[in-house]
Structure formats: structure tokens, C-alpha cells
mmCIF file of C-alpha atoms and ligand atoms in Angstrom:
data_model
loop_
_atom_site.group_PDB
_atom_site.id
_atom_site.type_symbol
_atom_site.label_atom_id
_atom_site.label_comp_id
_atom_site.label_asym_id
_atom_site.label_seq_id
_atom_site.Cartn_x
_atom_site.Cartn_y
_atom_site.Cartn_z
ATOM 1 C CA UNK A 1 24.774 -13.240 -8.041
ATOM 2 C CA UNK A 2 21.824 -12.675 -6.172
ATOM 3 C CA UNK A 3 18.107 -12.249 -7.729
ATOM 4 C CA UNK A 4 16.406 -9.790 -5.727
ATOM 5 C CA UNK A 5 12.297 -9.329 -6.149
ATOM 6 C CA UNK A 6 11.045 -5.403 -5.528
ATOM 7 C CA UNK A 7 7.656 -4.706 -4.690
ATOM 8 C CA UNK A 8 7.371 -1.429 -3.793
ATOM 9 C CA UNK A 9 3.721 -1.336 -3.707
ATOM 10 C CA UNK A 10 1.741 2.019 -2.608
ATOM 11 C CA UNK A 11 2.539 5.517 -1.235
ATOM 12 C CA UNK A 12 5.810 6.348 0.530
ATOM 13 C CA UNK A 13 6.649 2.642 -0.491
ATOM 14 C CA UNK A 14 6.953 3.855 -3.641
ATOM 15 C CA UNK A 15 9.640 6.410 -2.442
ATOM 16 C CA UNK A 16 11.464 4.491 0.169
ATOM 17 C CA UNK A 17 11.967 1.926 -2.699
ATOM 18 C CA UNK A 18 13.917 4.606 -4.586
ATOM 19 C CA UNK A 19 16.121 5.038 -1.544
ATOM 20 C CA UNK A 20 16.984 1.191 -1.749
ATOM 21 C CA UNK A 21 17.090 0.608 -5.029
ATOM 22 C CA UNK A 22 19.711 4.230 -5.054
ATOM 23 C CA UNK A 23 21.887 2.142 -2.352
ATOM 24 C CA UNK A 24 21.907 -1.116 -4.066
ATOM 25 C CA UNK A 25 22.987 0.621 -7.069
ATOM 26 C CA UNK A 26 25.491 2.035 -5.670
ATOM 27 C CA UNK A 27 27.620 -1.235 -4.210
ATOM 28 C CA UNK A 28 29.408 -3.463 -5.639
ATOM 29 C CA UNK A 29 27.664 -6.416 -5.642
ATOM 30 C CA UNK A 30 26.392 -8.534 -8.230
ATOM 31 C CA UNK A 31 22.400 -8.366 -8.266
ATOM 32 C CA UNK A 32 19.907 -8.733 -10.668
ATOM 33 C CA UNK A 33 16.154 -7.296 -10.341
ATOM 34 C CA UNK A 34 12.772 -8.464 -10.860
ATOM 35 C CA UNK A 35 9.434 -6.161 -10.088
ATOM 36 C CA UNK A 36 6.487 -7.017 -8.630
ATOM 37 C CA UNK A 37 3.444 -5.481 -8.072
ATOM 38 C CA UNK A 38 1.114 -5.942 -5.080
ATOM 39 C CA UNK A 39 -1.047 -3.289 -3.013
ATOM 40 C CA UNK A 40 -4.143 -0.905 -3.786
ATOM 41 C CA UNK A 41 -2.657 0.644 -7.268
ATOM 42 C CA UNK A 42 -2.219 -3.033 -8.019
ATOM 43 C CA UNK A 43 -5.855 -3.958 -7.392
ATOM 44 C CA UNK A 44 -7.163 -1.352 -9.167
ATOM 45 C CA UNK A 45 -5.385 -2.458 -12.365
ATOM 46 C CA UNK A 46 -5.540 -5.835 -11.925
ATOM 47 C CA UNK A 47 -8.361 -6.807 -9.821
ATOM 48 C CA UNK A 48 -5.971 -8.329 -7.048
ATOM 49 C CA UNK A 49 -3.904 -6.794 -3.678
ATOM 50 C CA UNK A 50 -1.612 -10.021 -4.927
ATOM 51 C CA UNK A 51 -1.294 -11.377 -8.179
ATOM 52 C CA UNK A 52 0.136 -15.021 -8.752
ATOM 53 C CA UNK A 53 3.310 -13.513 -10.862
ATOM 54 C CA UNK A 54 4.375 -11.679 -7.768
ATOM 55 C CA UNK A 55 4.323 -14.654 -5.254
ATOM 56 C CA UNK A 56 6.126 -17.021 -7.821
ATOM 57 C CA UNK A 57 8.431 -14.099 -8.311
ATOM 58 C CA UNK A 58 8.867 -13.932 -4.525
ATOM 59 C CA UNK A 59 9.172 -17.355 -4.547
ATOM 60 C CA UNK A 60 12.312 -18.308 -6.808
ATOM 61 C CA UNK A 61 14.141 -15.283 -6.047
ATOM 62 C CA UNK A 62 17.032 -15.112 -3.249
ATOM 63 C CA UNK A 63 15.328 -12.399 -1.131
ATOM 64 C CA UNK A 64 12.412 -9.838 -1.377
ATOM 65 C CA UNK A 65 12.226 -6.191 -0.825
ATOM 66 C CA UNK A 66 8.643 -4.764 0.235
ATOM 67 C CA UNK A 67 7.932 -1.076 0.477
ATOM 68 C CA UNK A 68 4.058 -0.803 1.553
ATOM 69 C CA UNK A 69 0.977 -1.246 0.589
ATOM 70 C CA UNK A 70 -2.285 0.794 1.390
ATOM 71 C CA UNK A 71 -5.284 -1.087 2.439
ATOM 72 C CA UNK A 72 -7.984 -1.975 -0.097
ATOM 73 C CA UNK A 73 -11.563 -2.031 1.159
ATOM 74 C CA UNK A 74 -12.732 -5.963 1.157
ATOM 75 C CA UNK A 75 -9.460 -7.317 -0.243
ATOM 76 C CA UNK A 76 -7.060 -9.436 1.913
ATOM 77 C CA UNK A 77 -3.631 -7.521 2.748
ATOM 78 C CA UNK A 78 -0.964 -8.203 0.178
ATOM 79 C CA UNK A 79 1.587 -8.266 3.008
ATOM 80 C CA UNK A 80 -0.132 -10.675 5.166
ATOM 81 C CA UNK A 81 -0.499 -13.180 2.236
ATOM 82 C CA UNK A 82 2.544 -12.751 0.973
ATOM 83 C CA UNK A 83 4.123 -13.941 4.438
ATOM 84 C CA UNK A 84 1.662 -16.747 4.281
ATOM 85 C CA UNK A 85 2.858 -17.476 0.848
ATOM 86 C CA UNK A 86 6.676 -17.407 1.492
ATOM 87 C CA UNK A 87 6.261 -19.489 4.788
ATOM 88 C CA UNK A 88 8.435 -16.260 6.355
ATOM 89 C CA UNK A 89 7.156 -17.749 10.443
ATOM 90 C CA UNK A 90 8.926 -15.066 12.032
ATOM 91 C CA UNK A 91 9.103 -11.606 11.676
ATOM 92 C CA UNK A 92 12.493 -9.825 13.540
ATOM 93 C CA UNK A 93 11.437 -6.008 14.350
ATOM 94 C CA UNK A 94 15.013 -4.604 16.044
ATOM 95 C CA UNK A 95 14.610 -1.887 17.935
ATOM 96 C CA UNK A 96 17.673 0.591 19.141
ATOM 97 C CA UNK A 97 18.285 3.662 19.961
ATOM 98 C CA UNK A 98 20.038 6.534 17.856
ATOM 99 C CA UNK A 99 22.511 9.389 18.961
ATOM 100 C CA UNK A 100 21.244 12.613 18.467
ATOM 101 C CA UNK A 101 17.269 11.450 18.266
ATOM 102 C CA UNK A 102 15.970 12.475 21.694
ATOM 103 C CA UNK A 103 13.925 10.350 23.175
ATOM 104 C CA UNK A 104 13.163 9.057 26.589
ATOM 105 C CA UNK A 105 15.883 6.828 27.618
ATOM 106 C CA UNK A 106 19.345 6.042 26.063
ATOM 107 C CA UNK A 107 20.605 2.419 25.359
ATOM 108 C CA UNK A 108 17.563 0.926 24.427
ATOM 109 C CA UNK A 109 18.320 -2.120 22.263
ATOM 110 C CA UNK A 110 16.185 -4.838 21.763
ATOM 111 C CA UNK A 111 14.360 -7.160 18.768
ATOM 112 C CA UNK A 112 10.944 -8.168 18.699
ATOM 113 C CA UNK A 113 10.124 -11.211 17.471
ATOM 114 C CA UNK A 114 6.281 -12.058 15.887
ATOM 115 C CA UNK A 115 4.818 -14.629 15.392
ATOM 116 C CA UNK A 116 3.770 -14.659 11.390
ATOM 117 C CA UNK A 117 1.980 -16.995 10.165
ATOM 118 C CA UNK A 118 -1.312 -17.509 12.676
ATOM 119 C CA UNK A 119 -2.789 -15.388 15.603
ATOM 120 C CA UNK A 120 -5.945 -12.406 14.792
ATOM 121 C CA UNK A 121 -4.223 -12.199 11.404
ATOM 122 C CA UNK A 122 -5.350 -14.969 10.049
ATOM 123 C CA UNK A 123 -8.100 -12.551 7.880
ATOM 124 C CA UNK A 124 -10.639 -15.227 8.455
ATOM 125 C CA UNK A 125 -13.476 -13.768 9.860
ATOM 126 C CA UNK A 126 -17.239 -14.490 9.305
ATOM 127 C CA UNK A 127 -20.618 -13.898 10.652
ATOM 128 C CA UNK A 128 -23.934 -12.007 9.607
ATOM 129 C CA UNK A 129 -24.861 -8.107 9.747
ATOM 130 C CA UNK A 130 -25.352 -8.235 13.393
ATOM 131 C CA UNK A 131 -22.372 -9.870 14.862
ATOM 132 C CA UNK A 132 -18.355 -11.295 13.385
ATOM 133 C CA UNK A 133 -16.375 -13.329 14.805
ATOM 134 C CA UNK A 134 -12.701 -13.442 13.883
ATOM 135 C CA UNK A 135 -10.628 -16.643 13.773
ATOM 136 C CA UNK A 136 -7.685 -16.376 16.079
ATOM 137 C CA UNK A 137 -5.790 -20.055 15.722
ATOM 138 C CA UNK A 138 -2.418 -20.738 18.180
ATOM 139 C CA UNK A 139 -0.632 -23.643 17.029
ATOM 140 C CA UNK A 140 1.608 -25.384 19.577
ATOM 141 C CA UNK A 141 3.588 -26.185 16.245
ATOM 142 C CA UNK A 142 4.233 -22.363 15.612
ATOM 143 C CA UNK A 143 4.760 -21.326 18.902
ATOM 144 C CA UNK A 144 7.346 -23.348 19.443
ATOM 145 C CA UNK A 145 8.853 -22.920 16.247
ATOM 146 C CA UNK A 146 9.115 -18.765 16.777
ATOM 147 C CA UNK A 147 9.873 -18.977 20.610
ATOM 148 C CA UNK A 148 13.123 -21.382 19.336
ATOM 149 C CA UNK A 149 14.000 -18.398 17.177
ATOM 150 C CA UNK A 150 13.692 -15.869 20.194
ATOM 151 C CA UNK A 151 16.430 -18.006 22.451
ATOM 152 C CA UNK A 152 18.569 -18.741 19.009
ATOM 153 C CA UNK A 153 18.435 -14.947 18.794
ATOM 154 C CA UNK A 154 18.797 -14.196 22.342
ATOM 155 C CA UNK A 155 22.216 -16.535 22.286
ATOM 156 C CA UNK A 156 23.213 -14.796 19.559
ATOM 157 C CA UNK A 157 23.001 -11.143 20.898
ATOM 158 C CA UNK A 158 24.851 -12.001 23.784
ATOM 159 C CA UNK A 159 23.331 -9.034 25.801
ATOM 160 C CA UNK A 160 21.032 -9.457 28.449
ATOM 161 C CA UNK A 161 20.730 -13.030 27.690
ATOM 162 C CA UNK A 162 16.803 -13.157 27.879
ATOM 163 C CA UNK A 163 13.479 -13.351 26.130
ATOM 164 C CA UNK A 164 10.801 -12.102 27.104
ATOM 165 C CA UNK A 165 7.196 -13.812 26.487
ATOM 166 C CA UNK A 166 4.224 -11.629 25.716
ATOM 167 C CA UNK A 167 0.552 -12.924 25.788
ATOM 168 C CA UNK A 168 -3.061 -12.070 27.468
ATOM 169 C CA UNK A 169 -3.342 -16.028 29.465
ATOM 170 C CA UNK A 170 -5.125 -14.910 31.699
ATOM 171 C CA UNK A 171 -8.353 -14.028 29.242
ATOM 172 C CA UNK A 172 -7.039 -15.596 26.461
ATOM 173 C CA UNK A 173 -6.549 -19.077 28.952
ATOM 174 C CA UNK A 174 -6.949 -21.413 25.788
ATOM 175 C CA UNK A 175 -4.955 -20.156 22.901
ATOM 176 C CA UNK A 176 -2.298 -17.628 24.532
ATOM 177 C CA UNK A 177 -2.538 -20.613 26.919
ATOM 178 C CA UNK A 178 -0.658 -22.572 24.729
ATOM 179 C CA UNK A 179 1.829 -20.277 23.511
ATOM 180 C CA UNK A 180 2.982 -19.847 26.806
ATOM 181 C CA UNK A 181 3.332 -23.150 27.394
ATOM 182 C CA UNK A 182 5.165 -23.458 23.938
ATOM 183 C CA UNK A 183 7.624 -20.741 25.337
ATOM 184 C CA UNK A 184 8.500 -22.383 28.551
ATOM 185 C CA UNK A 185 9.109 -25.576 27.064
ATOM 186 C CA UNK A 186 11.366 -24.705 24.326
ATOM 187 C CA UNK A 187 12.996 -23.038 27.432
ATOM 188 C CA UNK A 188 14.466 -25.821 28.704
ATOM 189 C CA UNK A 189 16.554 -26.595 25.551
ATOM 190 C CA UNK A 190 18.396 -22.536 26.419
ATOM 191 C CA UNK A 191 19.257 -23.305 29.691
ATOM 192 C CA UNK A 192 22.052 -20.064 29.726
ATOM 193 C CA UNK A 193 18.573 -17.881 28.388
ATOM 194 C CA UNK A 194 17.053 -15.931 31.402
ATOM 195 C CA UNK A 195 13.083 -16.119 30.779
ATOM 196 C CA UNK A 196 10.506 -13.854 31.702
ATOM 197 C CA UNK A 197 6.286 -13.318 29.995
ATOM 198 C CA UNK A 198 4.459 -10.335 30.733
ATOM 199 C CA UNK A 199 0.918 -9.523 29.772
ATOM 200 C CA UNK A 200 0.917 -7.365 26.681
ATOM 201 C CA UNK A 201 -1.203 -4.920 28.254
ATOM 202 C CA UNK A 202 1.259 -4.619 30.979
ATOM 203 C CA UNK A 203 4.409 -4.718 28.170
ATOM 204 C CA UNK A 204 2.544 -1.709 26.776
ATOM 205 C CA UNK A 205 3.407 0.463 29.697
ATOM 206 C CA UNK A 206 7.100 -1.399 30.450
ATOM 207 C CA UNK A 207 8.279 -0.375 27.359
ATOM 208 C CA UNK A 208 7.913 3.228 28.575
ATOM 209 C CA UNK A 209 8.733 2.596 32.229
ATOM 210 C CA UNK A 210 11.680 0.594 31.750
ATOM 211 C CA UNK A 211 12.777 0.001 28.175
ATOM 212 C CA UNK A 212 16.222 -1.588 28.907
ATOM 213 C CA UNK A 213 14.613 -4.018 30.500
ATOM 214 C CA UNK A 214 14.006 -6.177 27.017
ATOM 215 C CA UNK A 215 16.468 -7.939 24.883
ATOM 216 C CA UNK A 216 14.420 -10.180 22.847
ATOM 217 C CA UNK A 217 10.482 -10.064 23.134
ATOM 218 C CA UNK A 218 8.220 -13.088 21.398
ATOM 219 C CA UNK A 219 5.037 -12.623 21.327
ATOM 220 C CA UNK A 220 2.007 -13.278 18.948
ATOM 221 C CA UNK A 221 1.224 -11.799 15.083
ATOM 222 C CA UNK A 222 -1.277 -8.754 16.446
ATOM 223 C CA UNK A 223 0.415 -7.907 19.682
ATOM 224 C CA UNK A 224 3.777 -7.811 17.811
ATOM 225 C CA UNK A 225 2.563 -5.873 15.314
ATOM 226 C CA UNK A 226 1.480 -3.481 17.699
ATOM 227 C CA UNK A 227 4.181 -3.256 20.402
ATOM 228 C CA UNK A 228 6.671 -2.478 17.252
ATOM 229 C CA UNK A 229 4.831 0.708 16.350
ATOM 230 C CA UNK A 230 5.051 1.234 20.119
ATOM 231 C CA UNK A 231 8.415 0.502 20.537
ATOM 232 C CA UNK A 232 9.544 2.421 16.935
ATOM 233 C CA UNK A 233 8.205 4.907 18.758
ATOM 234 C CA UNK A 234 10.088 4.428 22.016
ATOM 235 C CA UNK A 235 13.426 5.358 19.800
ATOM 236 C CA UNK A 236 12.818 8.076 16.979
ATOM 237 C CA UNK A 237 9.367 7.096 15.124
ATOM 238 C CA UNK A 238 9.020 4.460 12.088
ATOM 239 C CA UNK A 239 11.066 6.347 10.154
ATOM 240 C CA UNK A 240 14.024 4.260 12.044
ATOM 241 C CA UNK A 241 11.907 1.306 12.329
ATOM 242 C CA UNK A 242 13.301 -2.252 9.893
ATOM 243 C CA UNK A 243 12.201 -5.686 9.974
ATOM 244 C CA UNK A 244 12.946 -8.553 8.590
ATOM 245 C CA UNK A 245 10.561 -11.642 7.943
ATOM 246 C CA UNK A 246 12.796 -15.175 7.710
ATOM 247 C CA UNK A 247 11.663 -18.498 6.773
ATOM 248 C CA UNK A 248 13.322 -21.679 5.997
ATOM 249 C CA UNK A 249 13.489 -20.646 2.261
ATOM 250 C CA UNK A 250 13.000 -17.126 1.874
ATOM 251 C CA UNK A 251 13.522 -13.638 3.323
ATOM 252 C CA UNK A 252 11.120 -10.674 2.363
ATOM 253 C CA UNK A 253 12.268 -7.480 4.005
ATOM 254 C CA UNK A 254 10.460 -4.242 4.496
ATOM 255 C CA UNK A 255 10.020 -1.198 6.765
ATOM 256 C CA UNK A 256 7.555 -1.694 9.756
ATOM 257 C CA UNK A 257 5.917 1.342 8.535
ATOM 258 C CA UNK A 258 2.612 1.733 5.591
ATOM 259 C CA UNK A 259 2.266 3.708 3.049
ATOM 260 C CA UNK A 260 1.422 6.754 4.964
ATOM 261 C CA UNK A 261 -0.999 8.532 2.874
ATOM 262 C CA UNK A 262 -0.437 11.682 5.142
ATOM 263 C CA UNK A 263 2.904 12.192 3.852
ATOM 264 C CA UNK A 264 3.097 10.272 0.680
ATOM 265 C CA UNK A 265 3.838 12.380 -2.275
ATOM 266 C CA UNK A 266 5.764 15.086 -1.024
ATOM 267 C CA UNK A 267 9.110 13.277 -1.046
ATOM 268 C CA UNK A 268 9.462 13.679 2.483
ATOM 269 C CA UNK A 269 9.294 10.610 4.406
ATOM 270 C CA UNK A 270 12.373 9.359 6.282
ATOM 271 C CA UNK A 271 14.056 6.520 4.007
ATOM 272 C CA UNK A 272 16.446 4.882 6.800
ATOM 273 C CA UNK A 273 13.859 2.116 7.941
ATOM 274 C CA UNK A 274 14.062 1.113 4.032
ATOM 275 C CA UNK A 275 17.971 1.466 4.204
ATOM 276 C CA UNK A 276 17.812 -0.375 7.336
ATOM 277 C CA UNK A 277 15.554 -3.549 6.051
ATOM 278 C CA UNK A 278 17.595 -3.767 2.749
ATOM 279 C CA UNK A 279 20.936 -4.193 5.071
ATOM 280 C CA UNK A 280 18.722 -6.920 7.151
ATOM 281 C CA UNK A 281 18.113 -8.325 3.847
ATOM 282 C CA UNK A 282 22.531 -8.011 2.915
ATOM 283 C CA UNK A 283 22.888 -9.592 5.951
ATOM 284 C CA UNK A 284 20.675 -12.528 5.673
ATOM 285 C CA UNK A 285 22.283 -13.159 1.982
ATOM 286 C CA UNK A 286 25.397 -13.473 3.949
ATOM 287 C CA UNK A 287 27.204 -9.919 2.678
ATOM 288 C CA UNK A 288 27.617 -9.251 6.485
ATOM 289 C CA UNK A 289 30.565 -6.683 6.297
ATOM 290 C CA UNK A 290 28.307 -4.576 3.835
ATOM 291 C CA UNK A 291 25.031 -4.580 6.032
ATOM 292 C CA UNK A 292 27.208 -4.133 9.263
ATOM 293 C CA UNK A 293 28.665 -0.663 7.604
ATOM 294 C CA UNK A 294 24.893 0.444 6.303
ATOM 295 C CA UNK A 295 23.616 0.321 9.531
ATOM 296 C CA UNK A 296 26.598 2.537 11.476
ATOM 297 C CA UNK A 297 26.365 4.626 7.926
ATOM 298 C CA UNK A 298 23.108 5.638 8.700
ATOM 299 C CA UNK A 299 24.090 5.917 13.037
ATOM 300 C CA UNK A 300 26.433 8.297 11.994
ATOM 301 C CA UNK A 301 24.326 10.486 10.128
ATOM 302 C CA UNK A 302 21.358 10.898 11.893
ATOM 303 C CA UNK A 303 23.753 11.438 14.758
ATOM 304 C CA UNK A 304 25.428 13.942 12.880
ATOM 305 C CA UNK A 305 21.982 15.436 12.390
ATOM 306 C CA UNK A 306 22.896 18.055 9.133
ATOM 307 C CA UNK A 307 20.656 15.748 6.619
ATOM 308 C CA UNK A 308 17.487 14.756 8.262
ATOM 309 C CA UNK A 309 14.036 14.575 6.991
ATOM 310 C CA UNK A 310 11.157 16.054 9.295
ATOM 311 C CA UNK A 311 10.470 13.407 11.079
ATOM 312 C CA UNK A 312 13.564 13.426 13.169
ATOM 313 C CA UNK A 313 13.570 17.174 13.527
ATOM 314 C CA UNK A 314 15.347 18.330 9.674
ATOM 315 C CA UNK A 315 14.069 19.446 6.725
ATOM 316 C CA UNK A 316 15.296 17.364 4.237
ATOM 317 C CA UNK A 317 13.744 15.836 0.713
ATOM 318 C CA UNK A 318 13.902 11.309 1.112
ATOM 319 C CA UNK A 319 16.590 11.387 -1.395
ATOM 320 C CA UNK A 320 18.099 13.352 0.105
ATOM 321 C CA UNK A 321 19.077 12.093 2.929
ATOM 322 C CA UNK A 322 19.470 8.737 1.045
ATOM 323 C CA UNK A 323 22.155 10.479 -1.274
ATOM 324 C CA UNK A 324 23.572 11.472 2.360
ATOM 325 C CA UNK A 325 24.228 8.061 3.577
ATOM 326 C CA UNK A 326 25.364 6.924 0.333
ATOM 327 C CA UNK A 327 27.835 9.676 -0.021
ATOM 328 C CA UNK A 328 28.962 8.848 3.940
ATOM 329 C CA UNK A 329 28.999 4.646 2.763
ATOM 330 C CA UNK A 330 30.985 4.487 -0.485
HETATM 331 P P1 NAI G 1 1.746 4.215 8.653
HETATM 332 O O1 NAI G 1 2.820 3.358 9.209
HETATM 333 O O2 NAI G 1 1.659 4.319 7.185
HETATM 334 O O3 NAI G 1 1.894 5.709 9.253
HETATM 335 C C1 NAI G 1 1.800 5.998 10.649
HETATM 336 C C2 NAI G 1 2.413 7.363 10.917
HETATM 337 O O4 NAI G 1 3.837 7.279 10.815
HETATM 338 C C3 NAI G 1 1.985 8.432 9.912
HETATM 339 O O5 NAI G 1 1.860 9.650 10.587
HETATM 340 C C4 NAI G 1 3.143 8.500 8.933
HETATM 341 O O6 NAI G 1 3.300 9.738 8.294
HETATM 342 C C5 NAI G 1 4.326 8.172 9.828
HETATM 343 N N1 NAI G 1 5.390 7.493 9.067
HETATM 344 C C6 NAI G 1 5.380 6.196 8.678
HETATM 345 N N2 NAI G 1 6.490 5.920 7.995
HETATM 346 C C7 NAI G 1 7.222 7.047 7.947
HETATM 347 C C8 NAI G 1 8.468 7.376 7.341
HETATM 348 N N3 NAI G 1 9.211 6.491 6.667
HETATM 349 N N4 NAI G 1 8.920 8.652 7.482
HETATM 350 C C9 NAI G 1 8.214 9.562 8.169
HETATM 351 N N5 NAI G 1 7.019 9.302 8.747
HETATM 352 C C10 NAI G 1 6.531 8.049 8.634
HETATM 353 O O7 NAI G 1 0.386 3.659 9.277
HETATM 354 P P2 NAI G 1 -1.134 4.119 9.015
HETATM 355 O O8 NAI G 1 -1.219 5.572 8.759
HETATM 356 O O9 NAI G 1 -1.844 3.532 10.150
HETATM 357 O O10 NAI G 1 -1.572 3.323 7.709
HETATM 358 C C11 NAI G 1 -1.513 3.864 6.402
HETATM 359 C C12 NAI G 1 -1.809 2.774 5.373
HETATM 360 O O11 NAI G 1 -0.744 1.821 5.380
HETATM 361 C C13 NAI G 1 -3.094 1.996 5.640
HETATM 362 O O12 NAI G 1 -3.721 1.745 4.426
HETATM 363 C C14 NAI G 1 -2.604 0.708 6.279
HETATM 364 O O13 NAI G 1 -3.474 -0.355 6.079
HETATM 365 C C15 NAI G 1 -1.289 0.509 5.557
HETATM 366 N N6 NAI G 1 -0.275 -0.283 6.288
HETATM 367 C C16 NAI G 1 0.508 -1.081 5.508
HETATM 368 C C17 NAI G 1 1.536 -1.783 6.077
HETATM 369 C C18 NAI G 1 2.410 -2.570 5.158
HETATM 370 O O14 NAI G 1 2.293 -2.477 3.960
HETATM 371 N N7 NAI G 1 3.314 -3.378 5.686
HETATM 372 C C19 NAI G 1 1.818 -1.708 7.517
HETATM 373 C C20 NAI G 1 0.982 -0.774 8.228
HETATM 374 C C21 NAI G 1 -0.045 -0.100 7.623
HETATM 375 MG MG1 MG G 2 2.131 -2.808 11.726
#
């Protein structure tokens, strides 16, 4: 049996949630739910973005589903704490192309992996009405702990056989100083891994010039975060965008997505990134043949392209198209 914590949190997290919790339903495995709350709604009823019963919850359970959370004016993020909380170092943003989604290249395939526990995100940030300063901390500790992940991964994936380092050194000489160094010395333990590190402002524009050029990209909590929207963007929008935070002890899984307060309410958002970090999360509790079939479930039909919500071009309701790949799974 596995015990499985759901936060679903605010807006379309709320309704990507259904379209998990719909799936899970729906197999036949032996699971057993607890609820958490965390997020805005959760502030404003209980004076915190993350209450203690939601971490501990986290905490003893075997894995945790996140939907989103909207941000709350002075209040740390839920999300960010919670990955503090649960020791989850790196986050794993794959990124792959879809049939029948056009976008500007075919083939792309590749996984980001973030740093999660230190960088800009550290939400320490201080100062007076006339100037803030923000704490940005590199550890050689956690560099080298999520660059090991990268080659792991990139041995793993047996593609291109390469990682990809992503910094700013030559500004940032101190700090992304030293997780460049981090990279190229965990380097020498992957001798089979092809290396390369880019500056992330020039990774911004590779990922449009010449996408099939990545297999697996480390880089550092803020400019991960950011070159997965990019790069979600690269193949469909974050509609097809899943990641998957892993730790020693625990796995918390969640779209890259937010809550998406332009779209949240009208039962319209595009579940699959939902669908896609719940099979992360099958596969990380070891039910590999299950997760494996989710994610060529949903291949097939948005390649099919009949159910789709607007996002990729149909004009289908979230459950919808979750009832969709259900029907096409069981
Ligand atoms: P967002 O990711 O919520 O939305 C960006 C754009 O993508 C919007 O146009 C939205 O409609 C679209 N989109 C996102 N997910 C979609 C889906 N499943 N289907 C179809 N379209 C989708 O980012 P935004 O608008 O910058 O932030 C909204 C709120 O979410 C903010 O309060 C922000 O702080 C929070 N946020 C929370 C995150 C989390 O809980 N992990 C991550 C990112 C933002
Ligand atoms: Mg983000």
C-alpha cells in the first residue's frame, strides 16, 4: 500500500487535482489518501501559505502530489518551503516533444535538472525602503550533490550521453563560480558523460536555435525555474509540462505550471502535466509498467488530437480530456 499526501492548493490546482485523483481512482493499485492544505485559500483561513499538519503529512507519507498555489502578498511560497521541508535537492523538469502539437522542431527530448534547495530562492531578502538585497547562497555541498544527479540521469537516458551546465560565471564569478567548479569535478567520476556549460543567457536563445542539442541541463533554482517555462514552451505550453522533486526520503510531484488565475474556474485548463507528474510520482514508487503506459496514454491522445483542451488547439472541458486518457489507459 502506498500513502499518498494531496495538496491541491489554489486555482487550476484545484482542477488538475481532480484529473489525478480521477486516474488514481481508476487503477488498480492499493493507495490510501491524506489532504493537505497549503496556498492563498489556505492562508486566508488559517493564517499560513503552510501549516505544520501539511509538512508532517508530507513528511510520513510515501509520496506527495502538489497542484499549485497562488502567491500571497508578504507570505513565503508554500512550494518553496515545502521543498525545503522535504529535503526534495533536485527538481527533474522532462521536457519532450508530442506528435500532433506543432511546434518548432521535432525530437526534442531532454530533462532539466534544478537545483532546489539554495540559489535566489532562498526568500531571504532584507534591507530598508530605499534599497533590498536578496540572499543568493551556492553551496559546493549542493552543487555537487545535484550535478551527481544530472550524470546519474544522463547514464541512465542513454541518449546523447551529456549534461549540460548552466550558470552566469562570468558576473556571478563567486557563487556560479563554484557551481561550475562543482560540475566539472563531479565530472570526472562520469567519464562516458560528454560535458558542456553555457551561460543561461546564451541557453535562453539555444533552446530555440538548436533544441536537440540538450539531453540533461543542471543548472541553479531561478535559472531552472525559468528555462522550464521556456523550454515547456519549446514543446506545446505548460499544459504538457511535469516535474518531479526527489530527495533521499521523499518525492513531492507537481505540474511546472501555477494556478493560473487567467483560466482557473472555467474547467478548461489542460490536465496532462498533472497526469504526467502523478506517473513521475508511479514511477518513483517503483509501479514502472503503470507510469510507462500513462505517459504513451496521454502521447497517443494528444497525437490523436479529437480530445484536447484549448491550449493545444481543442475545445475540450479538463475532465474531459482526463476521462479521455483514462478511457484510452484502462
Ligand atoms: P502560470 O504557470 O499559472 O500560468 C502561465 C500561463 O500558462 C497562463 O497563461 C496560464 O493560463 C497558462 N497555463 C498554465 N498551466 C496551464 C494548464 N495546465 N493548461 C492551460 N494553460 C495553462 O504562471 P503565472 O500566471 O505566472 O502565475 C500565476 C500564479 O501561480 C501566481 O500567483 C504565481 O505566484 C503562482 N505560481 C505557482 C507555482 C506553483 O505553485 N508551483 C508555480 C508558478 C507560479
Ligand atoms: Mg516556475
Amino acid at each position: 500500500m502506498y500513502d499518498i499526501t494531496i495538496i491541491s492548493g489554489d486555482g487550476i490546482g484545484l482542477e488538475v487535482m481532480e484529473s489525478a485523483e480521477y486516474l488514481l481512482d481508476k487503477l488498480d493499485l492499493n493507495l490510501s489518501f491524506n489532504y493537505g492544505e497549503a496556498g492563498f485559500e489556505c492562508f486566508n483561513k488559517n493564517g499560513t501559505t503552510l501549516p505544520e499538519e501539511t509538512v508532517k503529512m508530507a513528511k510520513s507519507s510515501d509520496a506527495t502530489l502538489f497542484g499549485a498555489s497562488t502567491s500571497t502578498p508578504g507570505q513565503p511560497s508554500p512550494i518553496i518551503n515545502l521543498r525545503k521541508e522535504l529535503d526534495v535537492y533536485a527538481n527533474l523538469r522532462p521536457i519532450k516533444s508530442y506528435k500532433g502539437v506543432k511546434t518548432i522542431a521535432e525530437g526534442i527530448n531532454f530533462i532539466i535538472v534544478r537545483e532546489n534547495t539554495e540559489g535566489l530562492y532562498s526568500q531571504n531578502e532584507y534591507g530598508d525602503e530605499n534599497q533590498m538585497i536578496a540572499e543568493r547562497v551556492i553551496t559546493r555541498k549542493a552543487s555537487e550533490k545535484i550535478s551527481d544527479i544530472a550524470f546519474k540521469l544522463a547514464s541512465r537516458r542513454n541518449m546523447l550521453n551529456k549534461v549540460t551546465c548552466v550558470h552566469k560565471s562570468n558576473v556571478l564569478k563567486k557563487t556560479d563560480g563554484v557551481f561550475k567548479e562543482s560540475f566539472y569535478k563531479v565530472a570526472k567520476n562520469y567519464p562516458t558523460i560528454k560535458t558542456e556549460d553555457f551561460y543561461v543567457d546564451a541557453t535562453a536563445m539555444y533552446l530555440i536555435t538548436n533544441p536537440l542539442n540538450f539531453d540533461v541541463i543542471v543548472s541553479t533554482n531561478l535559472f531552472g525555474d525559468i528555462l522550464s517555462d521556456e523550454s515547456a514552451g519549446l514543446v506545446g505550453g505548460l499544459g504538457l509540462a511535469p516535474s518531479g522533486n526527489i530527495g533521499d526520503k521523499n518525492g513531492l510531484f507537481e505540474p511546472v505550471h501555477g494556478s493560473a488565475p487567467d483560466i482557473a474556474g472555467k474547467g478548461i485548463a489542460n490536465p496532462c502535466s498533472m497526469i504526467l507528474s502523478t506517473a513521475m510520482m508511479l514511477d518513483y514508487l517503483g509501479e514502472k509498467e503503470i507510469a510507462s503506459r500513462i505517459n504513451h496514454t496521454v502521447e497517443r491522445v494528444v497525437a490523436k488530437g479529437k480530445v484536447l483542451t484549448p491550449d493545444l488547439g481543442g475545445n475540450a472541458k479538463t475532465m474531459e480530456m482526463t476521462e479521455e486518457i483514462v478511457k484510452e489507459l484502462i
